[in-house]
XYZ file of C-alpha atoms in Angstrom:
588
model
C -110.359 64.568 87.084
C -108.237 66.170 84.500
C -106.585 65.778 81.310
C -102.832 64.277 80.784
C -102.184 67.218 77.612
C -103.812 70.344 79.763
C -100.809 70.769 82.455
C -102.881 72.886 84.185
C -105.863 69.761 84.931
C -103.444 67.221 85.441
C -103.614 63.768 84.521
C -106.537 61.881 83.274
C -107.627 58.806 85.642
C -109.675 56.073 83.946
C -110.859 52.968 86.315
C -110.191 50.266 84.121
C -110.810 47.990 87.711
C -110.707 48.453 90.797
C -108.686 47.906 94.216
C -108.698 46.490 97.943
C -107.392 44.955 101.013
C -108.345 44.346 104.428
C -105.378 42.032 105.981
C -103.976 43.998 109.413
C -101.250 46.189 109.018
C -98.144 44.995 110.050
C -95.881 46.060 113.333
C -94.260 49.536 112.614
C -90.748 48.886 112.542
C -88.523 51.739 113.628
C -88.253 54.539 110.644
C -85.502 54.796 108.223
C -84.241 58.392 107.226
C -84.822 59.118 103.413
C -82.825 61.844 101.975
C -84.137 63.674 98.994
C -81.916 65.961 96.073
C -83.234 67.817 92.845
C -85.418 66.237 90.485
C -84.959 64.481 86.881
C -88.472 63.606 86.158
C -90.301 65.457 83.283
C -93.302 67.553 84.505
C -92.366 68.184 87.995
C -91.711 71.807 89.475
C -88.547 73.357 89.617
C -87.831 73.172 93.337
C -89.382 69.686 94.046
C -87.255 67.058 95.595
C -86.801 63.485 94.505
C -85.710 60.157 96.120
C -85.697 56.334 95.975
C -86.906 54.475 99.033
C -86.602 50.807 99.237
C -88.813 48.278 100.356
C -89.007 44.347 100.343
C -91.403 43.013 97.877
C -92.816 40.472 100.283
C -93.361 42.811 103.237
C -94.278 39.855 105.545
C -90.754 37.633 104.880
C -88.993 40.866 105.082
C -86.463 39.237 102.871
C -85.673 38.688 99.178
C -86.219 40.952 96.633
C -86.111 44.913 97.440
C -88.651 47.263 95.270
C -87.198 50.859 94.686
C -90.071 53.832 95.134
C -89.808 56.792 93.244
C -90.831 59.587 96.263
C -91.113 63.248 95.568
C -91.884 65.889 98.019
C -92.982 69.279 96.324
C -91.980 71.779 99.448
C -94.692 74.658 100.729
C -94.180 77.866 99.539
C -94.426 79.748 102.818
C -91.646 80.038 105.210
C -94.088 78.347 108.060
C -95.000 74.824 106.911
C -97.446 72.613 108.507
C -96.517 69.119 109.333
C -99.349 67.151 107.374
C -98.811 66.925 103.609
C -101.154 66.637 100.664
C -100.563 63.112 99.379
C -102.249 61.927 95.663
C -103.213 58.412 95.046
C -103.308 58.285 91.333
C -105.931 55.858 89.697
C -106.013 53.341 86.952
C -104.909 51.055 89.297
C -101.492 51.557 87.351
C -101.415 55.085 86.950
C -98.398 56.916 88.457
C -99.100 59.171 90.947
C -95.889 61.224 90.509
C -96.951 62.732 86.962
C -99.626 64.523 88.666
C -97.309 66.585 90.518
C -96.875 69.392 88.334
C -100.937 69.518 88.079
C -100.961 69.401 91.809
C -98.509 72.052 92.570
C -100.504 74.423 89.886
C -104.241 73.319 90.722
C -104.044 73.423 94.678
C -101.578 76.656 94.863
C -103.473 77.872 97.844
C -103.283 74.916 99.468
C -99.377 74.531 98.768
C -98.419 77.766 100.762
C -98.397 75.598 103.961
C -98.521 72.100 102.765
C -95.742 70.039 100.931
C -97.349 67.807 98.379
C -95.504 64.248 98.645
C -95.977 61.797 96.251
C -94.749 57.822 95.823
C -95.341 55.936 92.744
C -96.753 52.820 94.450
C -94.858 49.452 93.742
C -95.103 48.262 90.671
C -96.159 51.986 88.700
C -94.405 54.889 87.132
C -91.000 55.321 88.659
C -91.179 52.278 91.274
C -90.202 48.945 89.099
C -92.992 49.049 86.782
C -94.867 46.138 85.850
C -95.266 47.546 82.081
C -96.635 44.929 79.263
C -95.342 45.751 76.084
C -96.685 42.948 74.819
C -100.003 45.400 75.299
C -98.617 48.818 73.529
C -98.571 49.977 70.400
C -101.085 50.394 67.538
C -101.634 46.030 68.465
C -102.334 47.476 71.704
C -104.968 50.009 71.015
C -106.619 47.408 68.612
C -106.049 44.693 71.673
C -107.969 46.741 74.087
C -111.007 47.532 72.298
C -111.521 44.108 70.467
C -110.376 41.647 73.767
C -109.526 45.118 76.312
C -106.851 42.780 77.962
C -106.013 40.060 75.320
C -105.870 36.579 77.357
C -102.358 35.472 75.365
C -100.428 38.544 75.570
C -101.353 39.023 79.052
C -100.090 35.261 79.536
C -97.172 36.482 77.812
C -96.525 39.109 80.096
C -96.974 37.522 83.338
C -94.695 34.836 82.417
C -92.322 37.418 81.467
C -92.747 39.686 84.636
C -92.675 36.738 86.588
C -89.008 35.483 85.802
C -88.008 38.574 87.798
C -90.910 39.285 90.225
C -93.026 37.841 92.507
C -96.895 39.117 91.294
C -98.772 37.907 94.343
C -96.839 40.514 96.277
C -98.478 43.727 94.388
C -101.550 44.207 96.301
C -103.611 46.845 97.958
C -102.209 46.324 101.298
C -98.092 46.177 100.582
C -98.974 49.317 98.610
C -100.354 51.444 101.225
C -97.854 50.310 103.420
C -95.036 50.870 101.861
C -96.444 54.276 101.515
C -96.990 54.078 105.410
C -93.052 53.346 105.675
C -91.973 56.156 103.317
C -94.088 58.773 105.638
C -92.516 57.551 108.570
C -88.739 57.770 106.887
C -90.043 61.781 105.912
C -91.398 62.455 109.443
C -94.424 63.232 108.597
C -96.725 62.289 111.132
C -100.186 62.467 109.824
C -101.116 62.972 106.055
C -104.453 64.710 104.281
C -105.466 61.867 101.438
C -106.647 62.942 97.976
C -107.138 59.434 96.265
C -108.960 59.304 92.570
C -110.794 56.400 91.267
C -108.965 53.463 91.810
C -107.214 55.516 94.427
C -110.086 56.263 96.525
C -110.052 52.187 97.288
C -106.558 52.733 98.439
C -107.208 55.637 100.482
C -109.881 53.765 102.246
C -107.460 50.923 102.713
C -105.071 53.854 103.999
C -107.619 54.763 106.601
C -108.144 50.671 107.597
C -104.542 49.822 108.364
C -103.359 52.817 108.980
C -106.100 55.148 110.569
C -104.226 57.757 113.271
C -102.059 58.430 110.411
C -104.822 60.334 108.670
C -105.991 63.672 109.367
C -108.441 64.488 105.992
C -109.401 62.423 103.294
C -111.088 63.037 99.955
C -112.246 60.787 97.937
C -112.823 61.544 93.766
C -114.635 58.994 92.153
C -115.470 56.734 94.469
C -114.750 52.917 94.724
C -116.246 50.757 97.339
C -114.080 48.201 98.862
C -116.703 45.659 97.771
C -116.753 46.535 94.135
C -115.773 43.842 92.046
C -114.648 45.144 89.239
C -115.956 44.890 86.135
C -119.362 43.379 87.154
C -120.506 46.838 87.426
C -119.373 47.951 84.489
C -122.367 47.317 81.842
C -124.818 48.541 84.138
C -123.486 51.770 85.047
C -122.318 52.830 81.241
C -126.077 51.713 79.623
C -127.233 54.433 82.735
C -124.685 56.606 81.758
C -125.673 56.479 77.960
C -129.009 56.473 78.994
C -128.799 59.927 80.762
C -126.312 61.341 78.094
C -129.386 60.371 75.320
C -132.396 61.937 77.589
C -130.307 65.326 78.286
C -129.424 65.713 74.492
C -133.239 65.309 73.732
C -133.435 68.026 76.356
C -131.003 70.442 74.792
C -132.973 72.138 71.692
C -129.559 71.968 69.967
C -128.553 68.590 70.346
C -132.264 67.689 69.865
C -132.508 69.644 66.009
C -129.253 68.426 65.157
C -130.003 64.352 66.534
C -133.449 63.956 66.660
C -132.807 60.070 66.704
C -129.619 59.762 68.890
C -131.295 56.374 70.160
C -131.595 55.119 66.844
C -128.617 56.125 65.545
C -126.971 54.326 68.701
C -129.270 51.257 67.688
C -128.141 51.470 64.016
C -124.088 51.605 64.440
C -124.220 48.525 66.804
C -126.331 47.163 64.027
C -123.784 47.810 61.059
C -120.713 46.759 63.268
C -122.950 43.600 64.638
C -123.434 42.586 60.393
C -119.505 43.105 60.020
C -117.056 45.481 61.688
C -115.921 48.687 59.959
C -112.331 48.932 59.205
C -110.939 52.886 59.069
C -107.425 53.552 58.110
C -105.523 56.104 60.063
C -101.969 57.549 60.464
C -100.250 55.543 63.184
C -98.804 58.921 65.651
C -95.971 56.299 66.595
C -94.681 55.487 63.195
C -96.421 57.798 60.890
C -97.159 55.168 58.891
C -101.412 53.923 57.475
C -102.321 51.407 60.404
C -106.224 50.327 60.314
C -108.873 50.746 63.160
C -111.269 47.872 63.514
C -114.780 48.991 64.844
C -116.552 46.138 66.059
C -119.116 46.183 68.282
C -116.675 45.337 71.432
C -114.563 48.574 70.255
C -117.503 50.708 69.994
C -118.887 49.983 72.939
C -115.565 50.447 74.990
C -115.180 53.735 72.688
C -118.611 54.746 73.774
C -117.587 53.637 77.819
C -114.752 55.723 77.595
C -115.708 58.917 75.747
C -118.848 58.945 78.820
C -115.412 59.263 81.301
C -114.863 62.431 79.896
C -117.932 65.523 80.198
C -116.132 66.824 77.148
C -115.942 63.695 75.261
C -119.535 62.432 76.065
C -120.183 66.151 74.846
C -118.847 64.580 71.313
C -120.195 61.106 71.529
C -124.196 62.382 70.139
C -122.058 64.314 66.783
C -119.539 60.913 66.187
C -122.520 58.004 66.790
C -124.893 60.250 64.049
C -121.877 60.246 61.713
C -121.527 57.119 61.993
C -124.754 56.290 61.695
C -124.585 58.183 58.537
C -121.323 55.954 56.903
C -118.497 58.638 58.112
C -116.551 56.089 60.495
C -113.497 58.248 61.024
C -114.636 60.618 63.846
C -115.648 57.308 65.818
C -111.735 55.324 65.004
C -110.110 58.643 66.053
C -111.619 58.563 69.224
C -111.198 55.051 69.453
C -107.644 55.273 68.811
C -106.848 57.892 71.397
C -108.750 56.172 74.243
C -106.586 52.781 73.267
C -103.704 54.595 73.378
C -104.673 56.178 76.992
C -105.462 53.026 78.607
C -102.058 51.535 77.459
C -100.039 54.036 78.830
C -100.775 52.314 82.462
C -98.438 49.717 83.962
C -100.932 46.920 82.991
C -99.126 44.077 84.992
C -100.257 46.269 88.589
C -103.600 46.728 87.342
C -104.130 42.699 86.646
C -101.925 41.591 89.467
C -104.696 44.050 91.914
C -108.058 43.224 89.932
C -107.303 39.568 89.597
C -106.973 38.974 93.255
C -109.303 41.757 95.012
C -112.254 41.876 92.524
C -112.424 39.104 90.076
C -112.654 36.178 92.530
C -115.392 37.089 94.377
C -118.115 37.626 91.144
C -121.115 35.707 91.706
C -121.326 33.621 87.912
C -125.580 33.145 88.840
C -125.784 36.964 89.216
C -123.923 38.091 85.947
C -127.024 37.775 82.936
C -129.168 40.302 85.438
C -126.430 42.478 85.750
C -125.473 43.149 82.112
C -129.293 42.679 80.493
C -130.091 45.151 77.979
C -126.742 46.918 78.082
C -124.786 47.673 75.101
C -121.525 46.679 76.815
C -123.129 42.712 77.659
C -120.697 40.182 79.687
C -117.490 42.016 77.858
C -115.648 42.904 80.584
C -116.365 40.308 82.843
C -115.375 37.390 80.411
C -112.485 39.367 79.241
C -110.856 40.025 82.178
C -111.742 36.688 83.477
C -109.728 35.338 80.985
C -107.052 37.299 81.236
C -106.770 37.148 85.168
C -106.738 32.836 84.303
C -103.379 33.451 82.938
C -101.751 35.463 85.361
C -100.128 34.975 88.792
C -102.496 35.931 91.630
C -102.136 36.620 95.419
C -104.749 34.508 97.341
C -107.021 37.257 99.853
C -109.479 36.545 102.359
C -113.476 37.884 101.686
C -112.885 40.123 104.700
C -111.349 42.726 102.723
C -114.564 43.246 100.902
C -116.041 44.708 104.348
C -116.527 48.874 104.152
C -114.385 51.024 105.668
C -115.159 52.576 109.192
C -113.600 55.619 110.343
C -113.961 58.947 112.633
C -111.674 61.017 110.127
C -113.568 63.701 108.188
C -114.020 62.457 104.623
C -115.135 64.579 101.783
C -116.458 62.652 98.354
C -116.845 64.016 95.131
C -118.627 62.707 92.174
C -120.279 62.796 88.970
C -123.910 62.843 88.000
C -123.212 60.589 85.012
C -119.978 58.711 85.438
C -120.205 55.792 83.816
C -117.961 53.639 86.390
C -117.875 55.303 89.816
C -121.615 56.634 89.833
C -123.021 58.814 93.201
C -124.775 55.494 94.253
C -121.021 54.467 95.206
C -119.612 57.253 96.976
C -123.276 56.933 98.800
C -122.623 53.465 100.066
C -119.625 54.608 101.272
C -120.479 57.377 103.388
C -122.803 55.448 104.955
C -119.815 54.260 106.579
C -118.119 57.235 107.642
C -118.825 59.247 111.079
C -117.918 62.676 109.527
C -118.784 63.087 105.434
C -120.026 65.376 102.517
C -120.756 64.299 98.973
C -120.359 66.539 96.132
C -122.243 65.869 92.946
C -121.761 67.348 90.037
C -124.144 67.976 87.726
C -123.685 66.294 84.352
C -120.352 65.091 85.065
C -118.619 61.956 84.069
C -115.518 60.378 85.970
C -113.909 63.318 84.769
C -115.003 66.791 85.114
C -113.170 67.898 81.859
C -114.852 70.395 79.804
C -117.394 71.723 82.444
C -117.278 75.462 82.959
C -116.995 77.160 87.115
C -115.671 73.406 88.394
C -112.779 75.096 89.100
C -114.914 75.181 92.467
C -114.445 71.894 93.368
C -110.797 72.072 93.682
C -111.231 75.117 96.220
C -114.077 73.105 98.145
C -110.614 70.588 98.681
C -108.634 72.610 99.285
C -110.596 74.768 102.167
C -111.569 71.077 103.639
C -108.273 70.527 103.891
C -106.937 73.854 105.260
C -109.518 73.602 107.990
C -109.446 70.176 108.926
C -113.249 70.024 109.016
C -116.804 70.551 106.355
C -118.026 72.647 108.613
C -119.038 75.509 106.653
C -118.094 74.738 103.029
C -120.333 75.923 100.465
C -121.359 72.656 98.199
C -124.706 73.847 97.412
C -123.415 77.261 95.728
C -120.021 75.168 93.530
C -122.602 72.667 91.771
C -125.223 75.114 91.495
C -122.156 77.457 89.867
C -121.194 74.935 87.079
C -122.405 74.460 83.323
C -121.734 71.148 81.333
C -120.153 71.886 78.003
C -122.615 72.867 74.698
C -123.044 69.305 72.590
C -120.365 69.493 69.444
C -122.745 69.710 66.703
C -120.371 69.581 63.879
C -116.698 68.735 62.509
C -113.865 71.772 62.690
C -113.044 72.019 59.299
C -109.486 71.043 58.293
C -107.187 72.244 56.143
C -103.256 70.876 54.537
C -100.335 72.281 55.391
C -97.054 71.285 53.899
C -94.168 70.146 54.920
C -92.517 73.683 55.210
C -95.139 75.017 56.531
C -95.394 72.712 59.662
C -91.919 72.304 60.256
C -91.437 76.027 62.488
C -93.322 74.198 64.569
C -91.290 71.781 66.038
C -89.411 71.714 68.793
C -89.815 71.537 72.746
C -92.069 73.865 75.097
C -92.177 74.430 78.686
C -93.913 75.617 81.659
C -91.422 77.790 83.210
C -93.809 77.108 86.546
C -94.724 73.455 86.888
C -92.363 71.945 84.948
C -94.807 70.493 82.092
C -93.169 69.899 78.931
C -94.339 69.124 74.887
C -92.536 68.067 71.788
C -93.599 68.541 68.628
C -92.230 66.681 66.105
C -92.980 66.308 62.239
C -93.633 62.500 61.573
C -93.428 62.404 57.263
C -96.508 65.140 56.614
C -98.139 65.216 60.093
C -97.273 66.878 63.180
C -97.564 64.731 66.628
C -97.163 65.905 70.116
C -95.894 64.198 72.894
C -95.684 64.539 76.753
C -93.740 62.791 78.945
C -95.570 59.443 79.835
C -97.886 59.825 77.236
C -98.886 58.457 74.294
C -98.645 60.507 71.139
C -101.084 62.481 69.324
C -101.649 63.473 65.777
C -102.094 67.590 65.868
C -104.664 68.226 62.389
C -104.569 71.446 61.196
C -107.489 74.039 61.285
C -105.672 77.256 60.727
C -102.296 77.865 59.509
C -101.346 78.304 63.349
C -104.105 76.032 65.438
C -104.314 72.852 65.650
C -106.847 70.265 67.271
C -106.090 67.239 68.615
C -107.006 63.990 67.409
C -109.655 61.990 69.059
C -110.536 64.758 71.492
C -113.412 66.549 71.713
C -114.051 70.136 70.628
C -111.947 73.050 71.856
C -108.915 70.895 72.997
C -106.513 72.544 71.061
C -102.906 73.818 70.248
C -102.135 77.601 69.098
C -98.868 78.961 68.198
C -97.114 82.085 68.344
C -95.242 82.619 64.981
C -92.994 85.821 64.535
C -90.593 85.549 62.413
C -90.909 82.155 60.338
C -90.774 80.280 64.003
C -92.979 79.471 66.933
C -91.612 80.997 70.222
C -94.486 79.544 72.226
C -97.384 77.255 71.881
C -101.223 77.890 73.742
C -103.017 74.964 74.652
C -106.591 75.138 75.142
C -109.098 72.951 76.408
C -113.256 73.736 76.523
C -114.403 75.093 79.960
C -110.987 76.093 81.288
C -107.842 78.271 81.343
C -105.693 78.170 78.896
C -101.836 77.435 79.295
C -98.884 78.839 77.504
C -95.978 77.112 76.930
C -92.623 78.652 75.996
C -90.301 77.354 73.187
C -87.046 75.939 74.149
C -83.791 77.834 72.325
C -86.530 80.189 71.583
């Protein structure tokens, strides 16, 4: 998908594991009415509308504890709506799918004139009673998650935390899509077109299980089989990944002059890190203060995973693994940094309380050594999150809810070529399911499309699907055949220093006028940082005395402001293989 600090692609969706259920919806109690007023949340278009729907956390006692869901309905433009909304089903699991609203409302425009987008964060995410670890945040965080990715004590920690005031073996799969079922019916809406990414293409398909007349379109980005289990996948499909990433540079007479070893140099920085890790020094974007980045092999590995999510970031990954190959270790603990700091920014108690009891019980222990041999990721995330899910509380499923979805609704499923986590081979398996289906594949892309030049198409294959209600006649071939990965980064922007007077015009808030989407930048002792709302904070490093890149991202992800005057009155951001969005200054 898209990237949280480019409004106009939306927010990023990592799998970090994956989702399910297959118990039988319950009886359909008669509707409550939801009301909805203006909106308070950052990042959300002027005229959407915002409520809080209740629900009991154990859906089957119907009694107890009540979880509030933060619902927003982003009305059609047109004076003619149609009754079936565009609903998102954000990834992660954790992710919120609210703060893809304003991306939503920009992106599918077209789509919009006669279709209100309606969003819910689902139980336990974003605005609905989060089940947030803080024990899991932080600069310890970002460290945390590349070393252990879910640190067995501190999850402990925060399930026994959590758990004073919640019941965790009520945040599955199925009490999410139902309450989601229960907030459509308190709208009136009677059926719903599904959009679900990563994760949430497991809980659309769980959506079309329990809930199937309710459904009129669904697409699926990223696909995740019901009977995925999680991370046993994982080393596999990232060693292909890598694999593919390495063969296509060798390709590329570029990439090929400038890394004529890329295979060795991969071989070499697992080598140093595996003889003792490498510890970088960095400025902490939360406190502004020298906090050190430890590169073992674990972290470089999940650094390598995660920069393959991204089709600009795996653009990068040839340029940072030669550098460090070469002794310059910063490039590589940048990245590192801002993928740690990604992956914390999801409620990490939904994610465990879903993977612990849909995916992780149900690995085969005979079956793991052939299923990570020869990858550079090994048994990491199996044992990891193995021993994190010992130490938290876990709902109890039946197999059945491993079985594949069936269903007469048209689907349409979109993937990458080399996604390192949701590969084609899943959204294949899949379909085989499916009465009515189309796969997308696009070339050279990871789990996110990011960076890839005329993919802009993909979004308008959706929304025509959706407008029509049918794949008759939409035009696959001529989108993938229309798109161009972006060029391998084959050196460092040069930086330069700015001082303190020179950096501080820059601060200050700016706005979309038109979705909503918001930035501060702020001047943290002698570096800028930006930050978005539900983001983590980056470090901006300057390459002109008015353009900035951003730290840990790959090449052309930048910010440029307009300075008359001694001040900024507005601030571009740019990002490689898209549009460019301007932001306004606030007071300005």
């Amino acid at each position: 998908m898209r990237h949280p600090w480019i409004p106009a692609l939306g927010a990023f969706v990592c799998a970090l594991g994956l989702a399910g259920g297959a118990v039988a919806a319950e009886t359909a109690a008669p509707a409550k009415k939801l009301s909805l007023g203006a909106c308070t949340v950052p990042g959300l278009p002027p005229d959407a509308k915002c409520g809080t729907y209740e629900v009991w956390e154990n859906r089957a006692a119907k009694s107890g504890r009540k979880i509030p869901l933060l619902v927003v309905v982003i009305p059609a433009l047109g004076p003619d709506p149609l009754p079936d909304p565009f609903v998102y089903f954000a990834g992660g699991p954790g992710d919120s799918s609210v703060s893809g609203g304003g991306f939503l409302a920009q992106v599918y425009k077209d789509l919009r004139q006669r279709r209100d987008i309606f969003l819910v964060d689902f139980r336990g995410t974003g605005g609905s009673a989060p089940l947030n670890c803080q024990e899991l945040q932080g600069i310890t965080g970002v460290q945390g998650f590349l070393e252990n990715f879910l640190p067995a004590d501190r999850v402990k920690a925060c399930g026994e935390r959590l758990g004073k005031e919640r019941d965790l073996t009520q945040y599955t799969s199925d009490n999410t899509i139902d309450d989601i079922d229960e907030v459509r019916a308190a709208l009136g809406y009677e059926k719903v077109n599904l959009f679900g990414v990563s994760a949430g293409s497991r809980l659309v398909q769980i959506y079309l299980r329990r809930h199937p007349d309710r459904v009129r379109t669904a697409t699926l980005w990223g696909v995740v089989p019901t009977d995925e289990l999680g991370p046993f996948s994982m080393a596999r499909s990232a060693q292909d990944s890598l694999d593919g990433l390495i063969a296509e540079c060798a390709a590329d007479a570029g990439c090929r002059a400038a890394f004529p070893k890329l295979k060795d140099d991969v071989a070499a920085v697992f080598a140093r890190v595996d003889r003792e890790p490498v510890v970088v020094s960095l400025t902490d974007p939360e406190t502004g203060k020298p906090a050190e980045i430890r590169l073992s092999h674990n972290a470089v590995a999940q650094t390598l995973r995660y920069m393959m999510y991204v089709s600009s970031s795996a653009a990068l990954l040839p340029l940072n693994v030669h550098l460090a190959a070469q002794g310059d270790w910063k490039p590589m603990a940048e990245t590192a940094r801002f993928f740690g700091g990604v992956m914390g920014s999801t409620a990490d108690g939904y994610y465990l309380a879903l993977t612990c009891a849909e995916d992780l019980p149900w690995i085969d222990e005979a079956k793991i050594p052939e299923a990570v041999r020869g990858t550079f990721l090994g048994e990491f995330r199996i044992r990891k999150q193995q021993a994190a899910c010992a130490g938290w509380p876990t709902a109890r499923l039946g197999r059945e809810f491993l079985t594949p979805v069936q269903t007469d609704v048209p689907v349409l499923l979109i993937s990458g070529e080399r996604d390192p986590v949701t590969p084609p081979s899943n959204a294949e398996a899949v379909a085989h399911h499916f009465k009515t289906s189309r796969h997308v594949v696009v070339p050279d892309g990871g789990h996110s499309f990011e960076g890839i030049s005329g993919v802009e198409c993909v979004d308008q294959l959706i929304t025509s699907f959706v407008q029509a209600g049918r794949l008759d006649g939409l035009d696959t071939a001529s989108c993938v055949a229309g798109t161009k990965r972006p060029e391998f980064a084959l050196k460092r922007d040069p930086e330069i220093e700015l001082s303190v007077a020179q950096l501080t015009p820059f601060t200050g808030t700016y706005k979309s006028a038109e979705t909503g989407f918001a930035v501060t930048v702020e001047l943290l002792g002698k570096v800028l940082r930006v930050v978005a709302a539900n983001q983590p904070p980056l470090v901006l490093v300057p390459v002109a005395p008015t353009r900035f890149r951003l730290e840990g991202m790959a090449p052309g992800y930048a910010m440029t402001f307009d300075l008359a005057e001694g001040k900024a009155r507005a601030v571009t951001l740019e990002q490689p293989g898209g549009p460019a969005t301007t932001l306004t200054r606030e007071g300005s």
